[in-house]
Amino acid sequence: MSLLIVGSVAYDSIKTPFGEVDRALGGSALYASMSASFYSPVNMVAVVGSDFSEKESEYLNSRNINTEGLIRKPGETFFWRGEYSFNLNEAHTLETKLNVFEDFRPKLSSKLKKSQYVFLANIDPDIQMDVLDQMVEPKFVALDSMNLWLDIKKEKVLDVISRVDALIINEEEIRQLTDEYNVLTAVKKIFQTGLKYLIIKRGEYGVLFFEKSEPHKIFSLPSYPLEVVKDPTGAGDSFAGGFMGFLAKADQVNEIQLRKAVVIGTVMASINVEDFSLNRFKAIQEEDIYKRLEDFRNILHFEEINV
Ligand code: AMP
C-alpha cells in the first residue's frame, strides 16, 4: 500500500565519542524513508536546496523512494549539528539552520494526497498540519516531533496529535508534552486527545507500545543488544520508518500486525546506529535484516513457566 513520508532532508554534522562526520546526509524523512523502503515503496515529501546533488535523488529513486515530492529550492538544505556524550540516548543540538525549510509549504499531487499510510516525521508542526489537511481519507497516520517544537509550538503539536492515529515519541518528550513525570499518567493524559496508539521510544532500553482501550493494552520490547553503537542519530526515524513500511506492506492495522511492526522498527533502528549517517542502510542486504530478526527472536524467547 502507498506510504507517504514527510519530514526533513538534511546535512548533519555529528560528533559522538566514537567519531564524527561533517555535512553527512540525514534528516528525519530520509532516515525514515530509507528504513521503510526495505518493506514498501515510499513517496518522500521534503525540500532541499541547490547544494543537494542530483545524484542523491537518483540514488533514492533506485532504492524504491519516489522523489516526485522532493522540492528543490534556491538556497541551502536544512542543516543540523549535534553531539552525543557517552549517554547516547541524549542528542545535544548545537545548531539548527532551517534554511529552505523556513517557508516551505508542500503542495501534494492528487496521487500523493490519496496515500493510505502517512508518516509525519519530525519537522515544523505547521508543515505536518499542512500535509494532513491535504490528505484524502488516509488509513493510518503516525506522527513524530521533538523538544524544539515542544518548546516553541506545543499547542500546534497537540493540534496535530489530535488528528492522527499514532504518536511515536521519546520518553523525555512525552513528559514535556504532558507535564507529567510518570509515563503511565502521561499516557492516560495523551489518550484524552483521541489518539489510538502511542509508542514511547526509550533509546537503548527499547520501546513501550500502548493501545487505547480500557485498560490500555501494553507491549514492551527491549532494544536489540549491540556491542558497537557509533551514531544514534536517526534511530527514532529508522524505527518509525520500519514500523510504517511494515504496516503499509501488511495493509492491516490490528494488534498482531502492530506488534510485528514494533519489532521491525526496533530491528531497523539497531542496524542504523551501527555506523554514521545512512551508511548501514546503504550497505545491508535483506539477508542481514532476516538474520538480525532471527537473533532478536531467540533473545526474546522463553518457554511457558508453570509456577
Ligand atoms: P533522531 O535521531 O531520530 O531524532 O533524528 C535525527 C535527525 O533529525 C537528523 O538527521 C536531523 O537532521 C533531524 N533533525 C534535527 N532537528 C530537526 C528539526 N528541528 N526538524 C527536523 N529535523 C530535524
Coordinates of C-alpha atoms and ligand atoms in Angstrom, one line a residue:
M1 CA 0.0 0.0 0.0
S2 CA 1.1 3.5 -0.7
L3 CA 3.3 5.1 2.0
L4 CA 3.9 8.9 2.2
I5 CA 6.7 10.3 4.5
V6 CA 7.1 14.0 5.1
G7 CA 9.9 15.4 7.1
S8 CA 13.4 16.8 6.8
V9 CA 16.2 16.0 4.4
A10 CA 19.4 17.4 6.0
Y11 CA 23.1 17.8 6.0
D12 CA 24.2 16.7 9.5
S13 CA 27.4 17.4 11.3
I14 CA 27.6 14.9 14.1
K15 CA 30.1 14.1 16.9
T16 CA 29.9 11.0 19.1
P17 CA 32.5 9.5 21.4
F18 CA 33.3 7.1 18.5
G19 CA 33.9 9.5 15.7
E20 CA 32.5 12.4 13.7
V21 CA 31.1 13.3 10.3
D22 CA 30.7 16.7 8.6
R23 CA 27.7 17.5 6.4
A24 CA 26.6 13.9 6.1
L25 CA 23.3 13.1 4.6
G26 CA 20.5 12.8 7.2
G27 CA 17.1 14.2 8.2
S28 CA 14.0 12.7 9.7
A29 CA 12.3 11.9 6.3
L30 CA 15.5 10.4 4.8
Y31 CA 16.2 8.0 7.7
A32 CA 12.5 7.0 7.8
S33 CA 12.3 6.6 4.1
M34 CA 15.4 4.5 3.8
S35 CA 14.3 2.3 6.6
A36 CA 10.7 1.9 5.2
S37 CA 11.9 1.2 1.7
F38 CA 13.1 -2.3 2.7
Y39 CA 9.4 -3.1 3.1
S40 CA 7.3 -0.8 0.9
P41 CA 7.8 1.8 -1.9
V42 CA 7.9 5.3 -0.4
N43 CA 6.8 8.7 -1.6
M44 CA 9.1 11.2 0.2
V45 CA 8.0 14.8 0.7
A46 CA 10.6 17.3 1.7
V47 CA 12.6 20.3 0.4
V48 CA 16.3 20.6 -0.4
G49 CA 18.5 23.4 -1.5
S50 CA 20.7 23.9 -4.6
D51 CA 23.6 22.2 -2.7
F52 CA 21.7 18.9 -2.8
S53 CA 23.2 16.8 -5.6
E54 CA 21.0 15.2 -8.3
K55 CA 23.0 12.0 -7.8
E56 CA 21.4 11.7 -4.3
S57 CA 17.9 11.9 -5.8
E58 CA 18.8 9.3 -8.4
Y59 CA 20.2 7.0 -5.7
L60 CA 16.9 7.3 -3.7
N61 CA 14.9 6.5 -6.7
S62 CA 17.0 3.4 -7.2
R63 CA 16.1 2.4 -3.6
N64 CA 12.3 2.4 -4.0
I65 CA 12.0 6.0 -2.8
N66 CA 10.0 8.2 -5.1
T67 CA 11.3 11.8 -5.0
E68 CA 8.5 13.4 -7.0
G69 CA 7.5 15.2 -3.8
L70 CA 11.1 16.3 -3.0
I71 CA 11.2 20.0 -3.9
R72 CA 14.4 21.8 -4.8
K73 CA 14.6 25.5 -3.9
P74 CA 17.3 28.1 -4.3
G75 CA 19.3 28.3 -1.1
E76 CA 20.8 25.8 1.3
T77 CA 19.5 22.4 2.5
F78 CA 18.4 22.1 6.2
F79 CA 21.4 21.8 8.4
W80 CA 21.7 20.2 11.9
R81 CA 24.7 19.9 14.1
G82 CA 24.5 17.6 17.1
E83 CA 26.7 16.0 19.7
Y84 CA 26.5 13.0 22.0
S85 CA 28.4 12.2 25.1
F86 CA 28.7 8.6 26.4
N87 CA 25.0 8.8 27.1
L88 CA 24.0 8.0 23.6
N89 CA 20.3 8.3 24.4
E90 CA 20.5 12.1 24.5
A91 CA 21.4 14.3 21.5
H92 CA 22.6 17.8 22.2
T93 CA 21.6 20.1 19.4
L94 CA 24.3 22.7 18.8
E95 CA 22.9 24.3 15.6
T96 CA 19.8 24.1 13.6
K97 CA 19.5 26.0 10.3
L98 CA 16.1 25.6 8.7
N99 CA 17.3 27.2 5.5
V100 CA 15.0 26.2 2.6
F101 CA 12.5 24.8 5.2
E102 CA 11.8 28.3 6.5
D103 CA 8.8 29.0 4.2
F104 CA 8.2 25.5 2.8
R105 CA 4.6 24.6 2.3
P106 CA 4.3 21.3 0.3
K107 CA 1.6 21.0 -2.4
L108 CA 0.8 17.4 -2.8
S109 CA -0.1 15.9 -6.2
S110 CA -3.5 14.2 -6.4
K111 CA -1.8 10.9 -6.4
L112 CA 0.1 11.6 -3.1
K113 CA -3.0 13.0 -1.5
K114 CA -4.5 9.6 -1.7
S115 CA -1.7 7.8 0.1
Q116 CA -3.1 5.3 2.6
Y117 CA -0.3 5.3 5.1
V118 CA 1.3 8.5 6.2
F119 CA 4.2 9.2 8.5
L120 CA 4.6 12.8 9.6
A121 CA 8.3 12.7 10.6
N122 CA 9.8 15.3 12.8
I123 CA 9.5 18.7 11.2
D124 CA 7.7 22.0 11.9
P125 CA 4.2 21.1 13.1
D126 CA 2.7 23.7 10.7
I127 CA 4.1 21.7 7.8
Q128 CA 2.8 18.5 9.3
M129 CA -0.7 20.0 9.6
D130 CA -0.5 21.4 6.1
V131 CA 0.2 17.9 4.7
L132 CA -2.5 16.4 6.9
D133 CA -5.1 18.9 5.6
Q134 CA -4.4 17.7 2.0
M135 CA -4.8 14.0 2.7
V136 CA -7.9 12.3 1.4
E137 CA -9.0 9.6 3.9
P138 CA -5.7 8.0 4.8
K139 CA -6.0 4.6 6.6
F140 CA -3.3 5.2 9.2
V141 CA -1.3 8.3 10.1
A142 CA 1.6 8.4 12.6
L143 CA 3.4 11.4 13.9
D144 CA 6.8 12.2 15.4
S145 CA 8.1 15.5 16.9
M146 CA 10.9 16.8 19.1
N147 CA 11.8 19.0 22.0
L148 CA 12.5 22.1 19.8
W149 CA 8.9 22.1 18.5
L150 CA 7.5 21.4 22.0
D151 CA 9.5 24.4 23.3
I152 CA 8.2 26.8 20.7
K153 CA 4.9 25.4 19.2
K154 CA 3.5 23.0 21.8
E155 CA -0.1 23.9 21.1
K156 CA 0.3 23.2 17.4
V157 CA 1.9 19.8 18.1
L158 CA -1.1 19.0 20.3
D159 CA -3.4 20.0 17.5
V160 CA -1.7 17.6 15.0
I161 CA -1.7 14.9 17.7
S162 CA -5.5 15.2 18.0
R163 CA -5.8 14.3 14.3
V164 CA -3.5 11.3 13.9
D165 CA -3.8 7.6 14.8
A166 CA -0.4 7.1 16.4
L167 CA 2.2 9.2 18.1
I168 CA 5.9 7.9 18.1
I169 CA 7.8 10.0 20.6
N170 CA 10.7 9.6 23.1
E171 CA 10.3 9.4 26.8
E172 CA 11.5 12.9 27.7
E173 CA 9.3 14.4 25.0
I174 CA 6.1 12.7 26.3
R175 CA 7.0 14.2 29.7
Q176 CA 7.5 17.6 28.2
L177 CA 4.3 17.3 26.2
T178 CA 2.0 16.3 29.1
D179 CA 3.9 18.0 32.0
E180 CA 3.7 14.6 33.8
Y181 CA 6.8 12.8 35.1
N182 CA 5.2 9.3 35.4
V183 CA 4.9 7.8 32.0
L184 CA 1.7 5.9 32.6
T185 CA 0.0 9.1 33.9
A186 CA 1.3 10.8 30.8
V187 CA -0.2 8.1 28.6
K188 CA -3.6 8.5 30.2
K189 CA -3.5 12.2 29.6
I190 CA -2.4 11.9 25.9
F191 CA -5.1 9.4 25.2
Q192 CA -7.7 12.1 26.0
T193 CA -6.8 13.7 22.7
G194 CA -8.4 11.0 20.6
L195 CA -5.1 9.3 19.7
K196 CA -5.4 5.5 19.4
Y197 CA -1.8 4.3 19.7
L198 CA 1.3 5.7 21.4
I199 CA 4.8 4.4 21.1
I200 CA 7.3 5.7 23.6
K201 CA 11.0 5.3 22.5
R202 CA 13.4 4.7 25.3
G203 CA 16.7 4.7 23.4
E204 CA 18.9 1.7 24.3
Y205 CA 16.2 0.5 26.7
G206 CA 13.7 -0.2 24.0
V207 CA 10.1 0.9 23.3
L208 CA 6.7 0.8 25.0
F209 CA 3.6 0.4 22.8
F210 CA 0.2 1.5 24.1
E211 CA -3.2 0.9 22.6
K212 CA -6.1 3.0 23.8
S213 CA -8.6 0.6 25.4
E214 CA -9.9 0.0 28.9
P215 CA -7.5 -0.9 30.4
H216 CA -4.7 0.1 28.0
K217 CA -3.0 -2.7 26.1
I218 CA 0.7 -2.5 26.6
F219 CA 3.5 -4.2 24.6
S220 CA 7.0 -3.7 25.9
L221 CA 10.1 -4.5 23.8
P222 CA 13.8 -4.2 24.7
S223 CA 16.2 -2.9 22.2
Y224 CA 18.4 -5.4 20.3
P225 CA 21.6 -5.6 22.5
L226 CA 24.6 -4.2 20.5
E227 CA 28.2 -4.1 21.3
V228 CA 29.0 -1.4 18.7
V229 CA 26.9 1.8 18.5
K230 CA 28.7 4.5 16.6
D231 CA 26.0 7.1 16.0
P232 CA 22.4 7.1 17.4
T233 CA 21.3 9.8 15.0
G234 CA 18.2 8.8 13.2
A235 CA 17.4 5.8 15.4
G236 CA 13.9 7.1 16.1
D237 CA 13.3 7.8 12.4
S238 CA 14.6 4.4 11.4
F239 CA 12.3 2.8 14.0
A240 CA 9.3 4.8 12.6
G241 CA 10.2 4.0 9.0
G242 CA 10.5 0.3 9.6
F243 CA 7.2 0.4 11.6
M244 CA 5.3 2.3 8.9
G245 CA 6.9 0.4 6.0
F246 CA 5.9 -2.9 7.5
L247 CA 2.3 -1.8 8.2
A248 CA 2.0 -0.4 4.7
K249 CA 3.2 -3.8 3.4
A250 CA 0.8 -5.8 5.6
D251 CA -2.0 -3.3 4.9
Q252 CA -3.7 -4.3 8.1
V253 CA -3.8 -2.4 11.3
N254 CA -4.5 -4.8 14.2
E255 CA -2.8 -5.8 17.4
I256 CA -0.8 -8.6 15.8
Q257 CA 0.5 -6.5 12.9
L258 CA 1.2 -3.6 15.1
R259 CA 3.3 -5.7 17.5
K260 CA 5.2 -7.1 14.5
A261 CA 5.7 -3.6 13.2
V262 CA 7.2 -2.6 16.6
V263 CA 9.7 -5.5 16.3
I264 CA 10.6 -4.5 12.8
G265 CA 11.1 -0.9 13.8
T266 CA 13.4 -2.0 16.6
V267 CA 15.5 -4.1 14.3
M268 CA 15.9 -1.3 11.8
A269 CA 16.9 1.2 14.5
S270 CA 19.5 -1.3 15.7
I271 CA 21.0 -1.6 12.3
N272 CA 21.1 2.1 11.6
V273 CA 23.1 3.0 14.8
E274 CA 26.0 0.7 13.9
D275 CA 27.5 3.4 11.7
F276 CA 27.3 7.2 10.9
S277 CA 24.7 8.8 8.6
L278 CA 22.9 6.3 6.3
N279 CA 25.9 4.1 5.8
R280 CA 24.4 1.0 7.3
F281 CA 21.2 1.2 5.3
K282 CA 23.2 1.7 2.2
A283 CA 25.4 -1.4 2.9
I284 CA 22.9 -4.0 4.2
Q285 CA 21.1 -6.7 2.2
E286 CA 17.7 -8.2 3.1
E287 CA 19.5 -11.3 4.5
D288 CA 21.1 -9.0 7.1
I289 CA 17.7 -8.0 8.3
Y290 CA 16.4 -11.6 8.4
K291 CA 19.5 -12.6 10.4
R292 CA 19.0 -9.8 12.9
L293 CA 15.3 -10.6 13.3
E294 CA 16.1 -14.3 13.9
D295 CA 18.7 -13.4 16.6
F296 CA 16.3 -11.0 18.2
R297 CA 13.6 -13.6 18.3
N298 CA 15.9 -16.1 20.0
I299 CA 16.9 -13.4 22.5
L300 CA 13.3 -12.7 23.3
H301 CA 12.1 -16.2 23.6
F302 CA 11.2 -18.0 26.8
E303 CA 9.1 -21.1 27.4
E304 CA 5.9 -21.1 29.3
I305 CA 6.7 -21.1 33.1
N306 CA 4.5 -23.1 35.4
V307 CA 4.7 -21.8 39.0
Ligands
AMP1 P1 16.6 11.3 15.5 O1 17.9 10.9 16.0 O2 15.8 10.1 15.1 O3 15.8 12.1 16.5 O4 16.7 12.2 14.2 C1 17.9 12.9 13.8 C2 17.6 13.6 12.5 O5 16.7 14.6 12.7 C3 18.9 14.3 12.0 O6 19.2 13.7 10.7 C4 18.5 15.8 11.8 O7 18.8 16.3 10.6 C5 17.0 15.8 12.0 N1 16.6 16.9 12.8 C6 17.2 17.5 13.8 N2 16.5 18.6 14.3 C7 15.4 18.7 13.5 C8 14.3 19.6 13.3 N3 14.2 20.7 14.2 N4 13.4 19.4 12.4 C9 13.5 18.4 11.5 N5 14.5 17.5 11.5 C10 15.5 17.7 12.5

